[in-house]
Amino acid sequence: MKADPVGVRTGTFYLDGDRAAAEGAIAAGCRFFAGYPITPSTECAEHISERFPEVGGIFIQMEDEIASITAIIGAAWGGARSMTVTSGPGVSLMMENIGLAAMLETPCVVANVQRGGPSTGLPTMVGQADVMQARWGSHGDYEIIAYSPQSPQEAFDFTVKAFNMAEKYRTPVMVLLDECVGHMVEKVVIPPADAIEVEPRRLTDAAKGEYLPYAYGDDLVPDMAEAGMGYRFHVTGLTHDERGYPEMSVRCQDWLVPRLVAKIRQSADDIVEFDEENADGADVVVVSYGISARVSRMAIDLAREEGIEVGFFRLRTIWPFPEKRIAELAKKIKAFVVVEINLGQIFYEVERCARGQCETLLSPHAGGGVHDPEDILKVIEKGAKAK
Amino acid sequence: MSPKGIPEAVIAAVSGEEHPIAPFLRMDRMPHIWCSTCGIGTTVKALAAAFEKLGTDLDKVAIVSGIGCTGRVAGYVRLDSFHTTHGRPIPFATGLKLANPELDVIVFSGDGDLVAIGGNHFIHAARRNMDIKVVCVNNFIYGMTGGQVAPTTPLTALTSTTPYGNAEPPFNLCHLAAACGANYVARWTALHVRRLTKAFTEILVKPGFCFVEIITPCSTLYARKNRLGTGLDIMKYYHDNTVIEHGADPAEADIVFGGPIICGKFVERDRPTWLEYQDQHLTERLGEKYFRAKALQEACER
Amino acid sequence: MKFWRTPLDADKMKIPRGELHIIVERCKGCAFCVEYCPRGVLEMSDEFNSKGYHPPKAVEPENCVNCDLCEMICPEFAIYCLTVEEEAVPAEGGKGS
């Protein structure tokens, strides 16, 4: 279905990534936002608080991030497309109920504008050290979808995608911006509403009394009911059967949790997005995402001037991870160079997928700033000498 | 038939028959997990009775619970019902209500859930006067985890984590709710089934944050650790020691170990709800541009 | 029924009658219904149900006036009253008449 024109502010704008993400959310039909102020994400909440009264959304600033994530889950079950935005410390607080959203299979979007950590760290300065938290942060087994925009334009585009994937797979989806992308101001083109595809909610059409909240088909995604539709359904964060009733058993756990994981894993080809440039035939492939991807481009240019065959692989989605393509490339190249503003997170994913077929090298950064392209270049040079 | 006209067969055990509450409950989940003499089931019955009295459209009611013994209520009522995480039913209910203001959203949970881990949400929802109904079953203890001290445990009471007696002053929940701005505040016990039912009928039609505290026996843990006898003994204690004082200052209604329990409807007022205030304020500020302005105008004209 | 002073509409007054139903297997023996029945209809049984609890039994079922208190107070949803067809009250004159 097409986006509701009420929420689409078509035109060309000069926007920061936080506000672009806000516009993406509104364009995708987000009409409930609960949040708590935290640098460097606050501009997104501020923008939504200004826009919502005119487009039919409810904005509420909650007492903390725990309340914010929980309120958006409640709102999703009340029939709204919902979102919250925060940064590292806030995501840490939200993790419990991101798990609830995964368990109840609640479509919702969480944007994390990453800053330097751990703890309070560098509130106003960039980091990319929350990517593993996004994947593994809540307890128990589940899969997540996460996008990583590298520009305000992508902050808009990927937030729309995040809402669509949340509805399609009934899962919380994370948009992992970083402080640089969140605060950088660039041209953002918002297309007309009829050019924006919006995934409708998978509402059940079962007869009343016959609806089973967690019965599923081949895509492993159950159809949803919303409160007030008359189905009088029950959902629980406890391990539950297809009626949504708690069942504390090995059998039921084995029926439920592998499906929660499989519904994302088996559709990875539909979800995973990456940009690839000159990777076939390269000796070294640089793997990066977010603001680091843009910094890497300069290092790649420098390396090419030195005659090194460098390819580029940019993650648009971080989770699910593009395991297949990384494994294929590993067989053909000498080395991967992973550029990220942390001390090795996606690096280990790449190394895992490479399975020793090539070298995997890290160009780390502890956070607070972006890489010096010269530092990345040194790692690329090292990679070119591998094997 | 007996000479008195009462069919014997009916008086005798009739296990195949169903209770009149059946349409309100998920009978396929009975028996429930609550211990013998636990009062939670009684509070659920009172809620069902209130719905019946009001003729509420049950398709438009949602119940949200947290974690704990009372948290299981959501799983037993045949309504749209959400069993959420520990302490979080109030923010969940906030989102649910604001996304669909047509719903009657009731939070049904325990004292540990609502005012220990969920205390921050509790005070802020009351401050905002969010249009949700909060029912707190207060048994003075953490039941499901085995009888630990709660923020409602009276001073000196024994629990599994206060083996020498509780040395922390408890919350007076009604005072807390009233101080934070709740529109309706009442306290009853599991013995006061009629008054409790009446309180439910009142909060279901009252806009804003409404709070009902229900003092309830926990014979398995609280009564056993404190040598208070059986659940029935506790009900008798309520009978002998409850003082009903409508309109009493909730600040004066502290609960003291072994002392009287002041019950009644303490607060009933008409602060605008969160959404009413938003509507009023944003209509003033934005006029026709406010998305709900037109709908509100139409509602006024009707 | 005995009146202190016979009301003028005594012939129209009816005592409600209840038909008591006990779901023995669901009972957990708390005795709330026995304690709080205002008409002394119930008593704890010596029998056990399959869970090992003593359920209540109706010893004076004809005294049930369908007040519903047992149904309201039962935490197990194990006891209830149904209305039975009401009978006219045979009025006896009180002292004051």
Tab-separated table of C-alpha atoms in Angstrom, chain B:
chain	number	residue	atom	x	y	z
B	1	MET	CA	-36.678	-33.264	44.700
B	2	SER	CA	-36.421	-32.637	48.386
B	3	PRO	CA	-39.603	-31.759	50.271
B	4	LYS	CA	-38.471	-28.123	50.306
B	5	GLY	CA	-38.394	-27.958	46.523
B	6	ILE	CA	-34.606	-27.675	46.083
B	7	PRO	CA	-33.347	-30.295	43.684
B	8	GLU	CA	-30.968	-32.650	45.487
B	9	ALA	CA	-28.943	-33.104	42.410
B	10	VAL	CA	-28.134	-29.411	42.365
B	11	ILE	CA	-27.036	-29.269	45.969
B	12	ALA	CA	-24.834	-32.253	45.545
B	13	ALA	CA	-21.530	-31.896	43.806
B	14	VAL	CA	-22.065	-30.777	40.276
B	15	SER	CA	-18.736	-30.771	38.558
B	16	GLY	CA	-19.946	-30.679	34.987
B	17	GLU	CA	-21.743	-27.387	35.474
B	18	GLU	CA	-20.361	-23.974	34.812
B	19	HIS	CA	-20.153	-20.946	37.001
B	20	PRO	CA	-21.900	-17.733	35.818
B	21	ILE	CA	-18.514	-16.033	35.642
B	22	ALA	CA	-17.476	-18.452	32.868
B	23	PRO	CA	-18.084	-16.072	29.930
B	24	PHE	CA	-15.716	-13.592	31.570
B	25	LEU	CA	-12.905	-16.082	32.202
B	26	ARG	CA	-10.744	-18.387	30.150
B	27	MET	CA	-12.228	-21.496	31.683
B	28	ASP	CA	-9.808	-23.649	29.727
B	29	ARG	CA	-7.138	-22.267	32.055
B	30	MET	CA	-8.869	-23.162	35.312
B	31	PRO	CA	-7.983	-24.024	37.988
B	32	HIS	CA	-5.887	-20.919	38.474
B	33	ILE	CA	-2.489	-20.943	40.156
B	34	TRP	CA	-3.475	-18.950	43.249
B	35	CYS	CA	-3.156	-20.651	46.618
B	36	SER	CA	-6.049	-21.645	48.788
B	37	THR	CA	-7.436	-18.557	50.608
B	38	CYS	CA	-5.559	-16.126	48.356
B	39	GLY	CA	-7.892	-13.190	47.716
B	40	ILE	CA	-6.939	-12.457	44.108
B	41	GLY	CA	-9.715	-14.637	42.709
B	42	THR	CA	-12.240	-12.694	44.776
B	43	THR	CA	-11.047	-9.401	43.279
B	44	VAL	CA	-11.425	-10.862	39.793
B	45	LYS	CA	-14.971	-11.903	40.617
B	46	ALA	CA	-15.731	-8.361	41.818
B	47	LEU	CA	-14.443	-6.950	38.535
B	48	ALA	CA	-16.616	-9.375	36.578
B	49	ALA	CA	-19.610	-8.348	38.673
B	50	ALA	CA	-18.900	-4.676	37.985
B	51	PHE	CA	-18.803	-5.297	34.237
B	52	GLU	CA	-22.076	-7.173	34.464
B	53	LYS	CA	-23.699	-4.370	36.403
B	54	LEU	CA	-22.576	-1.752	33.928
B	55	GLY	CA	-23.292	-3.849	30.865
B	56	THR	CA	-19.825	-2.968	29.567
B	57	ASP	CA	-18.930	-3.968	25.999
B	58	LEU	CA	-16.185	-6.427	26.859
B	59	ASP	CA	-14.754	-6.254	23.356
B	60	LYS	CA	-13.573	-2.768	24.231
B	61	VAL	CA	-11.867	-3.617	27.499
B	62	ALA	CA	-8.184	-4.452	27.785
B	63	ILE	CA	-6.430	-5.734	30.876
B	64	VAL	CA	-2.717	-5.274	31.382
B	65	SER	CA	-0.778	-7.040	34.112
B	66	GLY	CA	2.828	-7.169	35.146
B	67	ILE	CA	4.645	-10.014	36.863
B	68	GLY	CA	3.779	-11.808	40.075
B	69	CYS	CA	0.782	-13.605	41.485
B	70	THR	CA	-1.613	-10.802	40.557
B	71	GLY	CA	0.182	-10.475	37.230
B	72	ARG	CA	-1.500	-13.718	36.266
B	73	VAL	CA	-4.920	-12.055	36.202
B	74	ALA	CA	-4.416	-10.994	32.578
B	75	GLY	CA	-4.050	-14.635	31.620
B	76	TYR	CA	-7.359	-15.682	33.134
B	77	VAL	CA	-9.782	-13.031	31.916
B	78	ARG	CA	-11.463	-13.527	28.553
B	79	LEU	CA	-10.630	-10.040	27.339
B	80	ASP	CA	-7.876	-8.536	25.255
B	81	SER	CA	-5.245	-9.138	27.879
B	82	PHE	CA	-1.549	-8.465	28.098
B	83	HIS	CA	0.851	-10.103	30.494
B	84	THR	CA	3.854	-7.811	30.246
B	85	THR	CA	7.189	-7.493	32.046
B	86	HIS	CA	7.826	-6.815	35.725
B	87	GLY	CA	6.730	-3.318	36.704
B	88	ARG	CA	5.764	-2.218	33.209
B	89	PRO	CA	2.013	-2.645	32.878
B	90	ILE	CA	1.386	1.084	33.414
B	91	PRO	CA	3.516	2.352	30.507
B	92	PHE	CA	2.169	-0.494	28.351
B	93	ALA	CA	-1.368	0.565	29.250
B	94	THR	CA	-0.457	4.186	28.526
B	95	GLY	CA	0.547	3.308	24.970
B	96	LEU	CA	-2.469	1.064	24.483
B	97	LYS	CA	-4.916	3.705	25.698
B	98	LEU	CA	-3.414	6.544	23.684
B	99	ALA	CA	-3.276	4.465	20.517
B	100	ASN	CA	-6.941	3.573	20.915
B	101	PRO	CA	-8.738	5.927	23.323
B	102	GLU	CA	-11.983	3.958	22.849
B	103	LEU	CA	-10.605	1.142	24.963
B	104	ASP	CA	-11.195	0.861	28.694
B	105	VAL	CA	-7.708	-0.003	29.862
B	106	ILE	CA	-7.326	-1.604	33.264
B	107	VAL	CA	-4.025	-2.371	34.924
B	108	PHE	CA	-4.398	-5.260	37.343
B	109	SER	CA	-1.233	-6.050	39.237
B	110	GLY	CA	0.415	-6.486	42.592
B	111	ASP	CA	2.098	-4.125	45.030
B	112	GLY	CA	5.655	-5.213	44.237
B	113	ASP	CA	5.042	-4.854	40.533
B	114	LEU	CA	3.286	-1.496	40.612
B	115	VAL	CA	5.124	0.427	43.291
B	116	ALA	CA	8.549	-1.180	43.698
B	117	ILE	CA	9.965	-1.900	40.254
B	118	GLY	CA	7.123	0.030	38.620
B	119	GLY	CA	6.967	2.888	41.121
B	120	ASN	CA	8.292	5.504	38.755
B	121	HIS	CA	5.659	4.674	36.148
B	122	PHE	CA	2.955	4.691	38.807
B	123	ILE	CA	3.660	8.210	40.050
B	124	HIS	CA	4.035	9.653	36.579
B	125	ALA	CA	0.848	8.090	35.216
B	126	ALA	CA	-0.998	9.532	38.228
B	127	ARG	CA	0.650	12.918	37.693
B	128	ARG	CA	-0.402	12.929	34.044
B	129	ASN	CA	-3.838	11.722	35.039
B	130	MET	CA	-3.597	9.132	32.305
B	131	ASP	CA	-7.023	7.647	31.631
B	132	ILE	CA	-6.253	4.169	32.925
B	133	LYS	CA	-7.687	2.271	35.887
B	134	VAL	CA	-5.078	0.820	38.204
B	135	VAL	CA	-6.075	-2.016	40.512
B	136	CYS	CA	-3.397	-2.975	43.013
B	137	VAL	CA	-3.790	-6.197	44.928
B	138	ASN	CA	-1.709	-5.564	48.034
B	139	ASN	CA	-0.748	-8.593	50.096
B	140	PHE	CA	2.273	-6.904	51.715
B	141	ILE	CA	4.779	-9.351	50.264
B	142	TYR	CA	6.365	-10.814	47.116
B	143	GLY	CA	4.353	-13.982	46.734
B	144	MET	CA	5.549	-15.623	43.567
B	145	THR	CA	9.227	-15.445	44.441
B	146	GLY	CA	8.745	-16.864	47.902
B	147	GLY	CA	7.851	-14.177	50.410
B	148	GLN	CA	10.412	-11.372	50.254
B	149	VAL	CA	9.935	-7.921	51.763
B	150	ALA	CA	7.915	-5.489	49.623
B	151	PRO	CA	7.682	-1.699	49.706
B	152	THR	CA	4.279	-2.238	51.324
B	153	THR	CA	5.417	-4.645	54.066
B	154	PRO	CA	4.532	-3.074	57.423
B	155	LEU	CA	7.336	-2.288	59.845
B	156	THR	CA	8.448	-5.265	61.954
B	157	ALA	CA	6.726	-7.854	59.741
B	158	LEU	CA	8.698	-11.001	58.976
B	159	THR	CA	9.512	-11.953	55.414
B	160	SER	CA	12.113	-14.233	53.888
B	161	THR	CA	14.491	-11.291	53.402
B	162	THR	CA	13.669	-9.599	56.707
B	163	PRO	CA	14.147	-12.587	59.023
B	164	TYR	CA	14.505	-10.240	62.002
B	165	GLY	CA	11.543	-8.082	61.005
B	166	ASN	CA	11.144	-5.324	58.458
B	167	ALA	CA	12.974	-2.146	59.417
B	168	GLU	CA	11.935	-0.039	56.395
B	169	PRO	CA	8.847	2.150	56.494
B	170	PRO	CA	6.348	1.114	53.824
B	171	PHE	CA	4.519	3.152	51.211
B	172	ASN	CA	0.971	4.205	51.907
B	173	LEU	CA	-0.235	3.574	48.377
B	174	CYS	CA	-3.447	5.580	48.574
B	175	HIS	CA	-1.572	8.581	49.918
B	176	LEU	CA	0.994	8.191	47.143
B	177	ALA	CA	-1.644	7.994	44.399
B	178	ALA	CA	-3.592	10.917	45.837
B	179	ALA	CA	-0.502	13.079	46.231
B	180	CYS	CA	0.467	12.430	42.623
B	181	GLY	CA	-2.903	13.573	41.341
B	182	ALA	CA	-5.107	10.520	40.818
B	183	ASN	CA	-8.754	11.317	40.068
B	184	TYR	CA	-10.078	8.487	42.226
B	185	VAL	CA	-8.451	6.714	45.151
B	186	ALA	CA	-10.015	3.975	47.241
B	187	ARG	CA	-8.911	1.145	49.497
B	188	TRP	CA	-10.869	-2.006	50.276
B	189	THR	CA	-10.060	-5.507	51.409
B	190	ALA	CA	-10.875	-8.834	49.807
B	191	LEU	CA	-13.653	-9.131	52.357
B	192	HIS	CA	-15.483	-6.046	51.077
B	193	VAL	CA	-16.778	-7.685	47.944
B	194	ARG	CA	-19.840	-5.487	47.543
B	195	ARG	CA	-18.026	-2.218	48.147
B	196	LEU	CA	-15.186	-3.334	45.944
B	197	THR	CA	-17.629	-4.125	43.157
B	198	LYS	CA	-19.139	-0.676	43.604
B	199	ALA	CA	-15.678	0.897	43.457
B	200	PHE	CA	-15.038	-0.940	40.178
B	201	THR	CA	-18.328	0.283	38.741
B	202	GLU	CA	-17.270	3.800	39.684
B	203	ILE	CA	-13.770	3.719	38.204
B	204	LEU	CA	-14.980	2.132	34.985
B	205	VAL	CA	-17.013	5.237	34.211
B	206	LYS	CA	-14.679	7.773	35.801
B	207	PRO	CA	-12.217	9.474	33.448
B	208	GLY	CA	-8.596	9.820	34.480
B	209	PHE	CA	-6.181	7.874	36.625
B	210	CYS	CA	-8.224	5.836	39.083
B	211	PHE	CA	-6.591	3.759	41.774
B	212	VAL	CA	-8.077	1.003	43.897
B	213	GLU	CA	-5.942	-0.764	46.475
B	214	ILE	CA	-7.226	-4.118	47.688
B	215	ILE	CA	-5.740	-5.546	50.868
B	216	THR	CA	-5.656	-9.270	50.307
B	217	PRO	CA	-4.677	-12.317	52.352
B	218	CYS	CA	-1.543	-14.231	51.462
B	219	SER	CA	-1.777	-17.186	53.771
B	220	THR	CA	1.018	-19.183	52.188
B	221	LEU	CA	3.706	-16.579	52.861
B	222	TYR	CA	2.722	-13.406	54.697
B	223	ALA	CA	0.379	-15.039	57.179
B	224	ARG	CA	2.560	-18.081	57.729
B	225	LYS	CA	5.742	-16.103	58.343
B	226	ASN	CA	3.931	-13.733	60.684
B	227	ARG	CA	1.866	-16.353	62.500
B	228	LEU	CA	-1.379	-14.722	61.430
B	229	GLY	CA	-3.240	-17.974	60.977
B	230	THR	CA	-5.187	-19.042	57.935
B	231	GLY	CA	-6.615	-16.919	55.153
B	232	LEU	CA	-9.912	-17.160	56.939
B	233	ASP	CA	-8.314	-15.760	60.099
B	234	ILE	CA	-7.085	-12.828	58.037
B	235	MET	CA	-10.548	-12.250	56.604
B	236	LYS	CA	-11.849	-12.232	60.172
B	237	TYR	CA	-9.121	-9.745	61.044
B	238	TYR	CA	-10.356	-7.506	58.225
B	239	HIS	CA	-13.865	-7.897	59.551
B	240	ASP	CA	-12.887	-6.830	63.067
B	241	ASN	CA	-10.258	-4.218	62.286
B	242	THR	CA	-11.421	-2.357	59.207
B	243	VAL	CA	-12.572	1.200	59.711
B	244	ILE	CA	-14.591	2.554	56.809
B	245	GLU	CA	-14.084	6.264	56.440
B	246	HIS	CA	-15.111	7.703	53.095
B	247	GLY	CA	-13.331	10.926	52.350
B	248	ALA	CA	-10.644	10.253	54.947
B	249	ASP	CA	-7.331	11.971	54.356
B	250	PRO	CA	-5.246	9.211	52.799
B	251	ALA	CA	-2.191	10.673	54.554
B	252	GLU	CA	-3.777	9.497	57.789
B	253	ALA	CA	-4.482	6.018	56.442
B	254	ASP	CA	-1.097	4.366	57.013
B	255	ILE	CA	-1.172	0.636	57.547
B	256	VAL	CA	0.553	-0.508	60.713
B	257	PHE	CA	1.310	-4.123	61.608
B	258	GLY	CA	-1.547	-5.377	63.751
B	259	GLY	CA	-3.354	-2.052	63.506
B	260	PRO	CA	-6.686	-1.053	62.036
B	261	ILE	CA	-7.076	-0.796	58.258
B	262	ILE	CA	-8.738	2.399	57.135
B	263	CYS	CA	-10.808	1.725	54.041
B	264	GLY	CA	-13.109	3.780	51.888
B	265	LYS	CA	-13.237	6.075	48.925
B	266	PHE	CA	-10.644	8.677	49.827
B	267	VAL	CA	-10.461	10.848	46.720
B	268	GLU	CA	-12.828	11.628	43.875
B	269	ARG	CA	-12.073	14.659	41.745
B	270	ASP	CA	-12.160	15.823	38.154
B	271	ARG	CA	-8.778	16.869	36.895
B	272	PRO	CA	-8.660	16.741	33.086
B	273	THR	CA	-7.101	13.584	31.719
B	274	TRP	CA	-3.849	13.667	29.770
B	275	LEU	CA	-5.668	13.505	26.465
B	276	GLU	CA	-8.331	16.027	27.466
B	277	TYR	CA	-5.643	18.481	28.424
B	278	GLN	CA	-3.734	17.872	25.193
B	279	ASP	CA	-6.908	18.385	23.198
B	280	GLN	CA	-7.801	21.577	24.972
B	281	HIS	CA	-4.320	23.012	24.844
B	282	LEU	CA	-3.442	22.038	21.288
B	283	THR	CA	-6.812	23.190	19.967
B	284	GLU	CA	-6.150	26.566	21.565
B	285	ARG	CA	-2.655	26.733	20.152
B	286	LEU	CA	-3.121	25.190	16.731
B	287	GLY	CA	-6.806	25.642	16.035
B	288	GLU	CA	-7.959	23.791	12.936
B	289	LYS	CA	-4.455	22.513	12.306
B	290	TYR	CA	-4.720	20.204	15.306
B	291	PHE	CA	-5.721	16.842	13.888
B	292	ARG	CA	-8.279	16.095	16.572
B	293	ALA	CA	-9.847	19.567	16.378
B	294	LYS	CA	-12.468	18.569	13.831
B	295	ALA	CA	-13.457	15.373	15.602
B	296	LEU	CA	-13.706	17.254	18.900
B	297	GLN	CA	-15.851	19.934	17.288
B	298	GLU	CA	-18.205	17.291	15.931
B	299	ALA	CA	-18.369	15.599	19.325
B	300	CYS	CA	-19.307	18.932	20.965
B	301	GLU	CA	-22.056	19.539	18.426
B	302	ARG	CA	-23.499	16.108	19.057
